[in-house]
Short mmCIF file of C-alpha atoms in Angstrom, two decimals:
data_model
loop_
_atom_site.label_atom_id
_atom_site.label_comp_id
_atom_site.label_asym_id
_atom_site.label_seq_id
_atom_site.Cartn_x
_atom_site.Cartn_y
_atom_site.Cartn_z
CA UNK A 1 36.97 132.70 25.04
CA UNK A 2 34.33 129.86 26.27
CA UNK A 3 32.47 131.65 29.05
CA UNK A 4 32.79 128.34 31.64
CA UNK A 5 28.99 128.77 32.54
CA UNK A 6 27.54 129.24 28.50
CA UNK A 7 29.51 125.98 27.37
CA UNK A 8 30.35 125.13 23.95
CA UNK A 9 28.46 122.28 22.83
CA UNK A 10 30.37 119.27 20.96
CA UNK A 11 29.57 118.70 17.39
CA UNK A 12 29.18 114.59 19.17
CA UNK A 13 29.54 112.51 22.10
CA UNK A 14 32.28 110.68 23.21
CA UNK A 15 31.99 107.08 23.85
CA UNK A 16 34.78 105.11 25.71
CA UNK A 17 34.36 101.30 27.13
CA UNK A 18 35.42 100.78 30.46
CA UNK A 19 36.70 97.02 30.46
CA UNK A 20 36.49 95.10 33.78
CA UNK A 21 35.77 91.53 32.50
CA UNK A 22 35.14 89.14 35.81
CA UNK A 23 33.34 91.95 37.42
CA UNK A 24 33.96 95.34 39.62
CA UNK A 25 33.21 96.85 42.33
CA UNK A 26 28.72 96.01 43.05
CA UNK A 27 29.05 93.61 39.53
CA UNK A 28 30.65 90.68 42.25
CA UNK A 29 28.51 87.24 40.00
CA UNK A 30 29.55 89.08 36.86
CA UNK A 31 32.13 85.74 36.14
CA UNK A 32 29.11 83.06 37.01
CA UNK A 33 27.74 84.60 33.29
CA UNK A 34 28.05 81.32 30.82
CA UNK A 35 28.42 84.45 27.79
CA UNK A 36 31.36 86.02 29.67
CA UNK A 37 34.46 83.31 29.92
CA UNK A 38 36.07 83.03 34.10
CA UNK A 39 39.09 84.20 33.33
CA UNK A 40 38.06 87.57 30.80
CA UNK A 41 40.08 89.80 33.39
CA UNK A 42 43.22 88.23 31.83
CA UNK A 43 42.04 87.10 28.94
CA UNK A 44 43.73 88.77 26.35
CA UNK A 45 42.46 87.73 23.43
CA UNK A 46 38.13 88.38 24.90
CA UNK A 47 39.93 92.01 25.61
CA UNK A 48 40.96 92.31 21.83
CA UNK A 49 37.22 91.35 21.17
CA UNK A 50 35.92 94.25 22.89
CA UNK A 51 38.13 96.64 21.31
CA UNK A 52 37.92 95.79 18.05
CA UNK A 53 33.90 95.63 18.69
CA UNK A 54 34.09 99.21 20.64
CA UNK A 55 36.48 100.17 18.16
CA UNK A 56 34.32 98.42 14.85
CA UNK A 57 31.01 101.11 16.42
CA UNK A 58 33.25 104.09 16.73
CA UNK A 59 34.04 104.65 20.23
CA UNK A 60 36.43 107.13 21.49
CA UNK A 61 38.51 105.10 23.19
CA UNK A 62 38.76 102.48 26.60
CA UNK A 63 39.53 102.40 29.41
CA UNK A 64 41.06 99.81 31.76
CA UNK A 65 41.13 101.10 35.05
CA UNK A 66 44.03 99.84 37.75
CA UNK A 67 45.00 99.87 41.72
CA UNK A 68 47.83 98.12 43.53
CA UNK A 69 45.94 96.88 46.61
CA UNK A 70 43.77 94.19 46.83
CA UNK A 71 42.33 92.40 50.22
CA UNK A 72 40.36 88.82 49.29
CA UNK A 73 37.04 91.43 50.02
CA UNK A 74 38.21 92.89 46.94
CA UNK A 75 35.59 92.54 43.59
CA UNK A 76 36.81 90.15 41.19
CA UNK A 77 37.83 91.56 38.30
CA UNK A 78 40.84 93.00 41.80
CA UNK A 79 41.94 90.17 42.51
CA UNK A 80 43.07 88.84 39.04
CA UNK A 81 43.86 91.04 35.87
CA UNK A 82 46.34 92.13 33.63
CA UNK A 83 48.20 95.24 34.39
CA UNK A 84 47.21 98.00 31.90
CA UNK A 85 49.74 99.32 29.72
CA UNK A 86 51.13 95.65 29.42
CA UNK A 87 47.88 95.35 27.80
CA UNK A 88 47.20 98.18 25.65
CA UNK A 89 50.01 97.63 23.95
CA UNK A 90 48.42 94.15 22.92
CA UNK A 91 45.05 95.83 22.13
CA UNK A 92 47.86 99.34 20.27
CA UNK A 93 49.67 96.15 17.45
CA UNK A 94 44.47 94.71 16.93
CA UNK A 95 43.49 97.77 16.67
CA UNK A 96 43.73 101.52 13.97
CA UNK A 97 41.50 103.71 15.50
CA UNK A 98 40.75 103.22 19.32
CA UNK A 99 41.99 105.70 21.98
CA UNK A 100 43.44 103.26 25.02
CA UNK A 101 43.78 105.26 28.59
CA UNK A 102 45.39 103.06 31.60
CA UNK A 103 45.58 103.91 35.09
CA UNK A 104 48.86 104.89 37.55
CA UNK A 105 49.23 106.04 40.05
CA UNK A 106 51.55 109.32 40.88
CA UNK A 107 52.18 107.22 44.27
CA UNK A 108 53.32 104.94 43.43
CA UNK A 109 55.42 105.33 40.04
CA UNK A 110 58.65 107.25 39.51
CA UNK A 111 57.76 109.87 36.87
CA UNK A 112 60.71 108.97 34.15
CA UNK A 113 59.90 105.48 33.83
CA UNK A 114 56.07 105.96 33.85
CA UNK A 115 56.74 109.09 31.73
CA UNK A 116 59.65 106.32 29.32
CA UNK A 117 56.39 104.00 29.32
CA UNK A 118 53.19 106.04 27.98
CA UNK A 119 55.37 107.60 24.90
CA UNK A 120 56.15 103.39 24.14
CA UNK A 121 52.42 103.30 24.04
CA UNK A 122 52.20 106.56 22.40
CA UNK A 123 54.89 105.81 19.62
CA UNK A 124 53.51 102.57 19.54
CA UNK A 125 49.93 103.17 18.50
CA UNK A 126 50.74 105.59 16.34
CA UNK A 127 49.49 108.61 18.75
CA UNK A 128 46.67 107.37 21.04
CA UNK A 129 47.09 106.59 24.01
CA UNK A 130 46.44 108.53 27.69
CA UNK A 131 46.71 108.66 30.78
CA UNK A 132 44.23 108.28 33.96
CA UNK A 133 45.73 110.07 36.59
CA UNK A 134 44.66 108.98 40.14
CA UNK A 135 46.52 109.81 43.27
CA UNK A 136 46.02 105.92 44.54
CA UNK A 137 42.91 105.82 47.80
CA UNK A 138 43.37 102.90 49.33
CA UNK A 139 46.27 103.04 51.73
CA UNK A 140 46.84 100.03 52.38
CA UNK A 141 48.46 100.51 48.58
CA UNK A 142 51.92 102.13 51.30
CA UNK A 143 52.98 98.34 52.76
CA UNK A 144 53.07 97.32 48.63
CA UNK A 145 56.44 100.12 48.14
CA UNK A 146 58.21 99.49 51.70
CA UNK A 147 55.88 102.43 53.05
CA UNK A 148 54.93 102.68 56.50
CA UNK A 149 51.69 104.92 55.51
CA UNK A 150 50.43 106.53 53.06
CA UNK A 151 50.81 110.06 51.93
CA UNK A 152 47.79 112.73 53.40
CA UNK A 153 46.07 114.25 51.00
CA UNK A 154 48.01 117.95 49.92
CA UNK A 155 50.75 115.29 49.66
CA UNK A 156 49.63 113.23 47.14
CA UNK A 157 47.63 116.31 45.25
CA UNK A 158 50.62 118.70 45.20
CA UNK A 159 52.81 115.82 44.38
CA UNK A 160 50.23 114.35 41.12
CA UNK A 161 50.75 117.96 39.50
CA UNK A 162 54.32 117.87 40.17
CA UNK A 163 54.25 114.30 38.56
CA UNK A 164 52.28 115.33 35.81
CA UNK A 165 54.66 117.72 35.23
CA UNK A 166 57.75 116.68 35.09
CA UNK A 167 56.27 113.84 32.85
CA UNK A 168 55.15 116.52 30.71
CA UNK A 169 58.18 117.92 30.68
CA UNK A 170 60.29 115.02 29.62
CA UNK A 171 57.51 114.23 26.67
CA UNK A 172 59.20 117.65 25.36
CA UNK A 173 62.29 116.48 25.26
CA UNK A 174 62.73 115.77 21.94
CA UNK A 175 61.15 118.39 18.65
CA UNK A 176 59.85 116.60 16.56
CA UNK A 177 62.75 116.98 13.80
CA UNK A 178 65.43 116.26 16.51
CA UNK A 179 65.58 112.84 13.94
CA UNK A 180 67.44 114.13 10.91
CA UNK A 181 69.19 109.98 9.61
CA UNK A 182 70.45 111.35 6.91
CA UNK A 183 73.02 108.73 5.93
CA UNK A 184 74.64 110.66 3.22
CA UNK A 185 75.83 113.17 5.82
CA UNK A 186 75.29 110.96 8.49
CA UNK A 187 73.27 113.04 11.03
CA UNK A 188 71.19 110.64 13.01
CA UNK A 189 70.27 113.78 16.13
CA UNK A 190 70.49 117.53 15.20
CA UNK A 191 71.60 118.21 19.32
CA UNK A 192 70.15 121.61 18.88
CA UNK A 193 66.75 119.56 19.78
CA UNK A 194 67.43 117.47 22.21
CA UNK A 195 66.23 119.39 25.73
CA UNK A 196 67.44 117.66 29.06
CA UNK A 197 64.80 118.73 31.88
CA UNK A 198 66.46 119.73 34.74
CA UNK A 199 64.35 119.66 37.03
CA UNK A 200 64.39 120.31 40.85
CA UNK A 201 61.56 119.88 42.14
CA UNK A 202 59.26 119.33 46.40
CA UNK A 203 59.24 115.93 44.78
CA UNK A 204 61.14 114.98 42.41
CA UNK A 205 64.92 115.94 40.88
CA UNK A 206 64.59 114.21 37.27
CA UNK A 207 67.25 115.00 34.50
CA UNK A 208 65.92 113.74 31.80
CA UNK A 209 65.47 113.89 28.34
CA UNK A 210 63.61 111.21 27.31
CA UNK A 211 65.20 107.89 25.23
CA UNK A 212 62.43 108.37 22.88
CA UNK A 213 60.90 110.38 20.53
CA UNK A 214 57.81 111.96 21.12
CA UNK A 215 54.87 110.65 18.83
CA UNK A 216 51.81 111.95 16.50
CA UNK A 217 49.92 113.34 18.29
CA UNK A 218 52.68 115.21 20.77
CA UNK A 219 51.69 113.61 24.31
CA UNK A 220 49.45 111.29 25.31
CA UNK A 221 46.12 112.74 26.85
CA UNK A 222 45.39 113.48 30.57
CA UNK A 223 42.74 111.99 32.48
CA UNK A 224 41.40 112.27 35.76
CA UNK A 225 38.83 111.26 38.36
CA UNK A 226 38.57 112.84 41.71
CA UNK A 227 35.03 114.29 42.73
CA UNK A 228 36.97 116.36 45.97
CA UNK A 229 37.63 119.58 46.56
CA UNK A 230 41.72 118.62 45.59
CA UNK A 231 40.76 115.83 43.22
CA UNK A 232 38.24 118.41 41.45
CA UNK A 233 40.68 121.49 40.77
CA UNK A 234 43.32 118.88 39.57
CA UNK A 235 41.78 117.98 37.22
CA UNK A 236 41.42 121.91 36.60
CA UNK A 237 44.53 122.15 36.49
CA UNK A 238 45.57 118.70 33.82
CA UNK A 239 43.43 116.83 32.44
CA UNK A 240 42.11 117.30 29.11
CA UNK A 241 39.67 114.56 29.42
CA UNK A 242 37.86 114.03 33.22
CA UNK A 243 36.56 110.87 34.41
CA UNK A 244 33.22 110.89 36.63
CA UNK A 245 29.57 109.69 38.50
CA UNK A 246 26.26 112.10 38.47
CA UNK A 247 23.57 110.25 39.67
CA UNK A 248 21.62 112.89 37.85
CA UNK A 249 21.23 115.48 35.14
CA UNK A 250 21.18 118.34 37.58
CA UNK A 251 24.78 116.25 38.90
CA UNK A 252 26.45 116.35 35.91
CA UNK A 253 25.57 119.74 34.63
CA UNK A 254 26.49 121.81 38.51
CA UNK A 255 29.76 118.97 37.70
CA UNK A 256 30.80 120.18 34.47
CA UNK A 257 30.23 123.78 35.42
CA UNK A 258 32.51 123.79 38.13
CA UNK A 259 35.64 122.19 36.12
CA UNK A 260 34.57 124.36 33.33
CA UNK A 261 34.84 126.89 35.57
CA UNK A 262 38.10 126.20 37.30
CA UNK A 263 39.75 125.35 34.64
CA UNK A 264 39.59 128.49 33.25
CA UNK A 265 40.29 129.90 37.08
CA UNK A 266 43.71 128.79 35.31
CA UNK A 267 43.42 130.49 32.49
CA UNK A 268 42.78 127.14 30.79
CA UNK A 269 40.53 127.40 27.78
CA UNK A 270 37.59 124.97 29.58
CA UNK A 271 36.32 123.47 25.77
CA UNK A 272 39.55 121.81 26.07
CA UNK A 273 38.62 119.82 29.55
CA UNK A 274 36.19 116.76 28.10
CA UNK A 275 33.68 115.50 31.17
CA UNK A 276 33.02 111.83 30.74
CA UNK A 277 30.74 110.07 34.09
CA UNK A 278 30.77 106.43 34.38
CA UNK A 279 27.41 105.59 33.70
CA UNK A 280 24.89 101.99 32.95
CA UNK A 281 23.06 101.25 30.24
CA UNK A 282 20.45 98.47 29.40
CA UNK A 283 18.27 98.35 26.71
CA UNK A 284 15.27 96.19 25.92
CA UNK A 285 12.74 96.20 22.97
CA UNK A 286 10.89 98.22 25.45
CA UNK A 287 11.27 100.48 28.48
CA UNK A 288 9.68 97.65 31.07
CA UNK A 289 11.79 95.04 29.51
CA UNK A 290 14.68 97.03 29.57
CA UNK A 291 13.90 97.65 33.67
CA UNK A 292 13.31 93.57 34.32
CA UNK A 293 17.40 93.50 32.06
CA UNK A 294 18.45 96.00 34.40
CA UNK A 295 16.17 94.32 38.64
CA UNK A 296 17.11 91.31 37.11
CA UNK A 297 21.40 92.02 36.35
CA UNK A 298 21.35 94.24 39.99
CA UNK A 299 19.38 90.76 42.02
CA UNK A 300 22.53 89.08 41.02
CA UNK A 301 24.48 90.64 43.17
CA UNK A 302 22.26 90.97 45.84
CA UNK A 303 24.21 90.03 49.39
CA UNK A 304 24.30 91.47 52.02
CA UNK A 305 26.74 90.04 53.12
CA UNK A 306 29.76 90.36 50.35
CA UNK A 307 28.13 94.87 50.51
CA UNK A 308 29.33 94.58 54.20
CA UNK A 309 32.42 92.97 53.74
CA UNK A 310 33.39 95.43 50.40
CA UNK A 311 31.69 98.80 52.55
CA UNK A 312 34.80 99.20 54.27
CA UNK A 313 37.06 99.98 50.45
CA UNK A 314 36.48 103.91 50.96
CA UNK A 315 37.39 103.94 54.72
CA UNK A 316 41.12 102.18 54.63
CA UNK A 317 39.76 99.02 54.16
CA UNK A 318 38.34 99.11 57.64
CA UNK A 319 36.21 95.98 58.91
CA UNK A 320 32.58 96.44 59.82
CA UNK A 321 31.82 92.93 60.44
CA UNK A 322 33.18 93.68 63.77
CA UNK A 323 30.39 96.00 64.88
CA UNK A 324 26.80 95.47 65.98
CA UNK A 325 24.82 95.79 62.70
CA UNK A 326 22.09 97.84 64.41
CA UNK A 327 23.11 100.06 66.75
CA UNK A 328 24.12 104.17 65.28
CA UNK A 329 26.52 104.22 62.64
CA UNK A 330 29.90 104.27 63.97
CA UNK A 331 30.98 107.28 63.35
CA UNK A 332 34.81 107.12 64.20
CA UNK A 333 34.87 104.77 61.66
CA UNK A 334 35.87 107.85 59.63
CA UNK A 335 38.98 108.62 60.99
CA UNK A 336 40.04 105.35 58.99
CA UNK A 337 39.18 107.00 55.58
CA UNK A 338 41.52 110.12 56.15
CA UNK A 339 44.01 108.94 54.21
CA UNK A 340 41.42 107.09 51.64
CA UNK A 341 39.12 107.44 49.92
CA UNK A 342 38.30 110.55 52.52
CA UNK A 343 35.51 111.89 50.63
CA UNK A 344 33.16 108.91 49.94
CA UNK A 345 34.03 108.35 53.35
CA UNK A 346 31.88 111.82 54.86
CA UNK A 347 28.97 111.53 52.90
CA UNK A 348 27.93 108.63 53.69
CA UNK A 349 29.11 109.76 57.47
CA UNK A 350 27.34 112.34 57.34
CA UNK A 351 24.72 110.23 55.18
CA UNK A 352 23.76 107.92 57.74
CA UNK A 353 24.17 110.95 60.22
CA UNK A 354 21.41 113.15 58.98
CA UNK A 355 19.16 110.11 58.91
CA UNK A 356 19.64 108.62 62.24
CA UNK A 357 21.23 105.12 60.24
CA UNK A 358 22.36 102.31 62.04
CA UNK A 359 25.20 100.21 60.29
CA UNK A 360 22.56 97.37 58.96
CA UNK A 361 21.13 100.65 57.47
CA UNK A 362 23.33 102.41 55.98
CA UNK A 363 25.16 99.24 54.12
CA UNK A 364 21.93 98.96 52.49
CA UNK A 365 21.63 102.56 51.33
CA UNK A 366 24.67 102.81 50.09
CA UNK A 367 24.65 99.18 48.24
CA UNK A 368 20.73 98.85 46.96
CA UNK A 369 20.96 98.77 43.25
CA UNK A 370 20.19 102.51 42.16
CA UNK A 371 17.83 102.28 38.25
CA UNK A 372 20.36 104.11 36.03
CA UNK A 373 18.98 107.32 33.77
CA UNK A 374 20.06 104.70 30.70
CA UNK A 375 17.51 102.46 30.96
CA UNK A 376 14.72 101.43 28.42
CA UNK A 377 13.90 100.72 24.49
CA UNK A 378 17.09 102.02 22.18
CA UNK A 379 14.76 104.97 21.50
CA UNK A 380 14.64 106.31 25.04
CA UNK A 381 18.33 104.78 25.77
CA UNK A 382 19.06 107.28 22.46
CA UNK A 383 17.56 110.26 24.49
CA UNK A 384 18.59 110.58 27.71
CA UNK A 385 21.87 109.95 26.45
CA UNK A 386 21.16 112.88 23.89
CA UNK A 387 19.15 115.16 27.00
CA UNK A 388 22.27 115.00 29.01
CA UNK A 389 24.92 115.86 25.95
CA UNK A 390 22.69 118.65 24.71
CA UNK A 391 21.22 120.29 28.11
CA UNK A 392 25.75 120.74 28.58
CA UNK A 393 25.90 117.70 32.18
CA UNK A 394 27.80 115.75 30.09
CA UNK A 395 31.11 115.58 26.86
CA UNK A 396 31.04 112.62 26.22
CA UNK A 397 29.58 109.05 28.30
CA UNK A 398 32.31 105.62 29.59
CA UNK A 399 29.79 102.84 29.11
CA UNK A 400 29.57 99.98 31.80
CA UNK A 401 28.15 97.40 29.67
CA UNK A 402 27.77 94.48 31.15
CA UNK A 403 27.04 91.56 29.67
CA UNK A 404 27.62 90.81 25.78
CA UNK A 405 24.00 91.01 24.47
CA UNK A 406 24.02 94.49 26.04
CA UNK A 407 26.68 95.45 24.01
CA UNK A 408 24.87 94.00 21.48
CA UNK A 409 22.41 96.47 21.59
CA UNK A 410 23.92 99.16 22.01
CA UNK A 411 26.30 99.16 19.41
CA UNK A 412 23.74 97.71 16.78
CA UNK A 413 20.87 99.52 18.23
CA UNK A 414 22.06 102.60 20.07
CA UNK A 415 24.07 104.16 18.59
CA UNK A 416 23.00 104.00 15.13
CA UNK A 417 19.69 106.58 16.26
CA UNK A 418 22.48 108.87 17.35
CA UNK A 419 24.03 108.98 14.39
CA UNK A 420 21.18 109.80 12.93
CA UNK A 421 21.06 112.52 15.12
CA UNK A 422 24.56 113.60 13.86
CA UNK A 423 25.59 113.90 17.16
CA UNK A 424 27.69 110.33 17.09
CA UNK A 425 30.76 109.18 14.51
CA UNK A 426 30.00 107.78 10.96
CA UNK A 427 33.71 107.39 10.63
CA UNK A 428 36.76 108.34 13.22
CA UNK A 429 38.20 111.46 12.54
CA UNK A 430 41.88 111.02 12.78
CA UNK A 431 44.66 109.14 13.76
CA UNK A 432 44.99 110.34 16.88
CA UNK A 433 43.02 110.06 19.92
CA UNK A 434 43.09 113.50 19.79
CA UNK A 435 42.00 114.41 16.83
CA UNK A 436 39.19 111.21 17.47
CA UNK A 437 37.91 113.57 20.81
CA UNK A 438 38.80 116.90 18.95
CA UNK A 439 41.07 117.87 20.96
CA UNK A 440 44.78 120.49 20.06
CA UNK A 441 47.96 118.09 18.42
CA UNK A 442 50.57 119.94 21.52
CA UNK A 443 53.20 121.22 20.46
CA UNK A 444 56.99 120.40 21.36
CA UNK A 445 57.08 123.87 24.24
CA UNK A 446 60.71 124.37 23.13
CA UNK A 447 59.98 124.47 19.52
CA UNK A 448 57.71 126.80 20.94
CA UNK A 449 59.83 129.15 22.80
CA UNK A 450 62.40 128.61 19.37
CA UNK A 451 59.61 129.88 17.29
CA UNK A 452 57.94 132.29 19.89
CA UNK A 453 61.92 133.74 19.45
CA UNK A 454 62.18 134.14 15.86
CA UNK A 455 58.69 136.16 16.27
CA UNK A 456 60.92 138.87 18.11
CA UNK A 457 63.36 138.88 16.15
CA UNK A 458 61.96 139.42 13.41
#
């Protein structure tokens, strides 16, 4: 097994396209752009066009983010958007190669239903499904599911691990040769290849089996996003792709090394844990022009009032508008984040405390535009993407491309440079998401056990 600190470098960079329609966090005025449909987040035609463009450019996957709780201060895309698996099923029949990854919560779903829905997408798409596992940070979600309060951190992550293990067990309900469909003998099912689960755990009791066969990739690819200690441990335990954020190359290298080290400690091959941070890319004819495009894009979303309204999300949507703006940052608000995005809220609180910031100053610091490392001429952007990859900071990128012209320029001007260097694919390696990401087929556990027993008996 490769040492987690001496990472085997993938031959090529993996690319994902994050589709957020009319604008997610920090992009509240995207919908005002005349080149973006005002109903993009619910327009299946828009999604199909985006996915087909990404496929034509050789991306590995499209990624659909989701949450199940909103307020009037949520970003436009969050206020009105399609459910991920319903959307991805439409994309499955209008694309041929690109992976289809959606977010589903382990806190507010059921393992059997989730396993069935994901397996259906995997079968419909011919083995291109992926699941972004989240535990849900928005504490208000509990009220949408008949609960008085959100799960605490320990419960959320313990439940998530058991949830995923149950789903994986259900995906092995049928071995790959379970359905001979032999008309001459009248044999549709080989009953020795069907397996109940009979799971009895802390959170779930699931008998099984699942009523759906496996896909050409065996099981959907598991992605995970979480930066807390609990989140990193969960990612190291189950994640085959890790969605994250890195403000610098140094942070990226440290995060990837940490995840690989944790995975190795759990007995996993760290080369099968692919780190793909979300990044914003700005492409211009020159570096200077790209920075001007970035500045204009950020300027369109600059509003202190809006930033103040959205500021409360990590703190369980705590309303900071009731505080005196020029008084010291109200550290007591951190208590509201105990069952929400606590890691992010504590980072903000610690920053304010260490610098002695007022609430106004804290909001300004946190919401102020951060220059992207990936802004410049096509050559500059390609150089930086290659640098992070070759330095061991990433295995790939989830690209946030905010404007159609930027998408075109990235696909037509940056990716060809990376292809010339052998860092981006010229064609898809296989027909499944696992094949294209360089991940192994998941052999059915019952088949594996039977083969192992056969070897022992020989």
